[in-house]
PDB file of C-alpha atoms in Angstrom:
ATOM      1  CA  MET A   1      32.461 128.854 322.092  1.00  0.00           C
ATOM      2  CA  THR A   2      33.429 131.800 319.977  1.00  0.00           C
ATOM      3  CA  ILE A   3      36.602 133.199 320.440  1.00  0.00           C
ATOM      4  CA  GLU A   4      36.718 137.191 320.083  1.00  0.00           C
ATOM      5  CA  SER A   5      40.079 137.990 317.233  1.00  0.00           C
ATOM      6  CA  ARG A   6      41.874 140.307 319.494  1.00  0.00           C
ATOM      7  CA  TYR A   7      45.223 139.514 317.179  1.00  0.00           C
ATOM      8  CA  VAL A   8      45.646 140.235 313.368  1.00  0.00           C
ATOM      9  CA  ASP A   9      47.969 138.732 310.626  1.00  0.00           C
ATOM     10  CA  VAL A  10      49.572 140.928 308.239  1.00  0.00           C
ATOM     11  CA  GLU A  11      46.395 140.969 305.989  1.00  0.00           C
ATOM     12  CA  GLY A  12      44.211 141.334 308.800  1.00  0.00           C
ATOM     13  CA  ALA A  13      46.365 144.487 309.880  1.00  0.00           C
ATOM     14  CA  ALA A  14      46.547 145.571 306.027  1.00  0.00           C
ATOM     15  CA  ALA A  15      42.466 145.325 305.694  1.00  0.00           C
ATOM     16  CA  TYR A  16      42.624 147.069 309.174  1.00  0.00           C
ATOM     17  CA  LEU A  17      44.692 150.245 308.748  1.00  0.00           C
ATOM     18  CA  GLY A  18      43.553 150.866 304.779  1.00  0.00           C
ATOM     19  CA  THR A  19      46.872 149.499 303.622  1.00  0.00           C
ATOM     20  CA  GLY A  20      48.868 147.231 301.728  1.00  0.00           C
ATOM     21  CA  VAL A  21      50.683 144.122 302.573  1.00  0.00           C
ATOM     22  CA  ARG A  22      54.217 145.274 301.813  1.00  0.00           C
ATOM     23  CA  PHE A  23      53.692 148.541 304.274  1.00  0.00           C
ATOM     24  CA  ILE A  24      52.681 146.605 307.287  1.00  0.00           C
ATOM     25  CA  ARG A  25      55.982 144.082 305.907  1.00  0.00           C
ATOM     26  CA  ARG A  26      58.182 147.236 305.971  1.00  0.00           C
ATOM     27  CA  LEU A  27      56.535 148.348 309.351  1.00  0.00           C
ATOM     28  CA  VAL A  28      57.886 145.595 310.906  1.00  0.00           C
ATOM     29  CA  ALA A  29      61.177 145.369 309.182  1.00  0.00           C
ATOM     30  CA  GLU A  30      61.521 149.012 310.822  1.00  0.00           C
ATOM     31  CA  ARG A  31      60.006 148.239 314.059  1.00  0.00           C
ATOM     32  CA  ARG A  32      57.932 151.073 313.368  1.00  0.00           C
ATOM     33  CA  VAL A  33      55.143 149.288 315.059  1.00  0.00           C
ATOM     34  CA  VAL A  34      54.176 146.632 317.877  1.00  0.00           C
ATOM     35  CA  PHE A  35      53.828 142.807 317.049  1.00  0.00           C
ATOM     36  CA  TYR A  36      54.272 140.062 318.789  1.00  0.00           C
ATOM     37  CA  LYS A  37      55.848 136.450 316.816  1.00  0.00           C
ATOM     38  CA  VAL A  38      53.921 133.201 317.290  1.00  0.00           C
ATOM     39  CA  GLY A  39      55.982 130.952 316.533  1.00  0.00           C
ATOM     40  CA  GLY A  40      56.937 131.697 313.012  1.00  0.00           C
ATOM     41  CA  HIS A  41      53.805 133.811 312.535  1.00  0.00           C
ATOM     42  CA  VAL A  42      53.671 137.758 312.817  1.00  0.00           C
ATOM     43  CA  ARG A  43      50.620 138.903 314.730  1.00  0.00           C
ATOM     44  CA  PHE A  44      49.044 142.165 315.879  1.00  0.00           C
ATOM     45  CA  LYS A  45      46.902 143.645 318.691  1.00  0.00           C
ATOM     46  CA  VAL A  46      44.409 145.710 317.053  1.00  0.00           C
ATOM     47  CA  SER A  47      44.394 148.098 320.442  1.00  0.00           C
ATOM     48  CA  ASP A  48      48.303 148.765 319.319  1.00  0.00           C
ATOM     49  CA  LEU A  49      47.274 149.082 315.533  1.00  0.00           C
ATOM     50  CA  GLU A  50      44.894 151.803 316.621  1.00  0.00           C
ATOM     51  CA  ALA A  51      47.534 153.556 318.982  1.00  0.00           C
ATOM     52  CA  TYR A  52      49.965 152.944 315.829  1.00  0.00           C
ATOM     53  CA  ALA A  53      47.175 155.159 313.618  1.00  0.00           C
ATOM     54  CA  GLN A  54      46.351 157.710 316.722  1.00  0.00           C
ATOM     55  CA  ALA A  55      49.945 158.497 316.921  1.00  0.00           C
ATOM     56  CA  GLY A  56      49.771 159.923 313.349  1.00  0.00           C
ATOM     57  CA  ARG A  57      47.031 161.624 314.240  1.00  0.00           C
ATOM     58  CA  VAL A  58      47.064 165.435 312.618  1.00  0.00           C
ATOM     59  CA  GLU A  59      44.864 168.287 314.250  1.00  0.00           C
ATOM     60  CA  PRO A  60      43.486 171.013 311.748  1.00  0.00           C
ATOM     61  CA  ILE A  61      44.034 174.101 311.886  1.00  0.00           C
ATOM     62  CA  GLU A  62      42.314 177.033 311.231  1.00  0.00           C
ATOM     63  CA  VAL A  63      42.922 178.857 307.777  1.00  0.00           C
ATOM     64  CA  ARG A  64      42.249 182.994 307.323  1.00  0.00           C
ATOM     65  CA  TRP A  65      42.798 184.458 304.291  1.00  0.00           C
ATOM     66  CA  SER A  66      44.004 187.662 304.035  1.00  0.00           C
ATOM     67  CA  GLY A  67      44.399 189.508 300.154  1.00  0.00           C
ATOM     68  CA  GLY A  68      44.076 186.385 298.976  1.00  0.00           C
ATOM     69  CA  LYS A  69      46.538 184.101 301.039  1.00  0.00           C
ATOM     70  CA  ALA A  70      46.334 181.739 303.985  1.00  0.00           C
ATOM     71  CA  VAL A  71      47.743 183.563 307.471  1.00  0.00           C
ATOM     72  CA  ALA A  72      48.179 181.043 309.805  1.00  0.00           C
TER      73      ALA A  72
END
């Protein structure tokens, strides 16, 4: 029987988001990301990490140039 990993620890969250462990711990301390306490351990749902990443998504804009300057 295999158990699909739906929750990751701090190190797993850092690897998933491509950041350092210290950044993840700061997100937890500032309550900027959804996390779960399991006993004395902090765990994250992968779907919550994905939602956090998508919340910071910035759409590209089309830039036109006029006279050597960018015009929005």
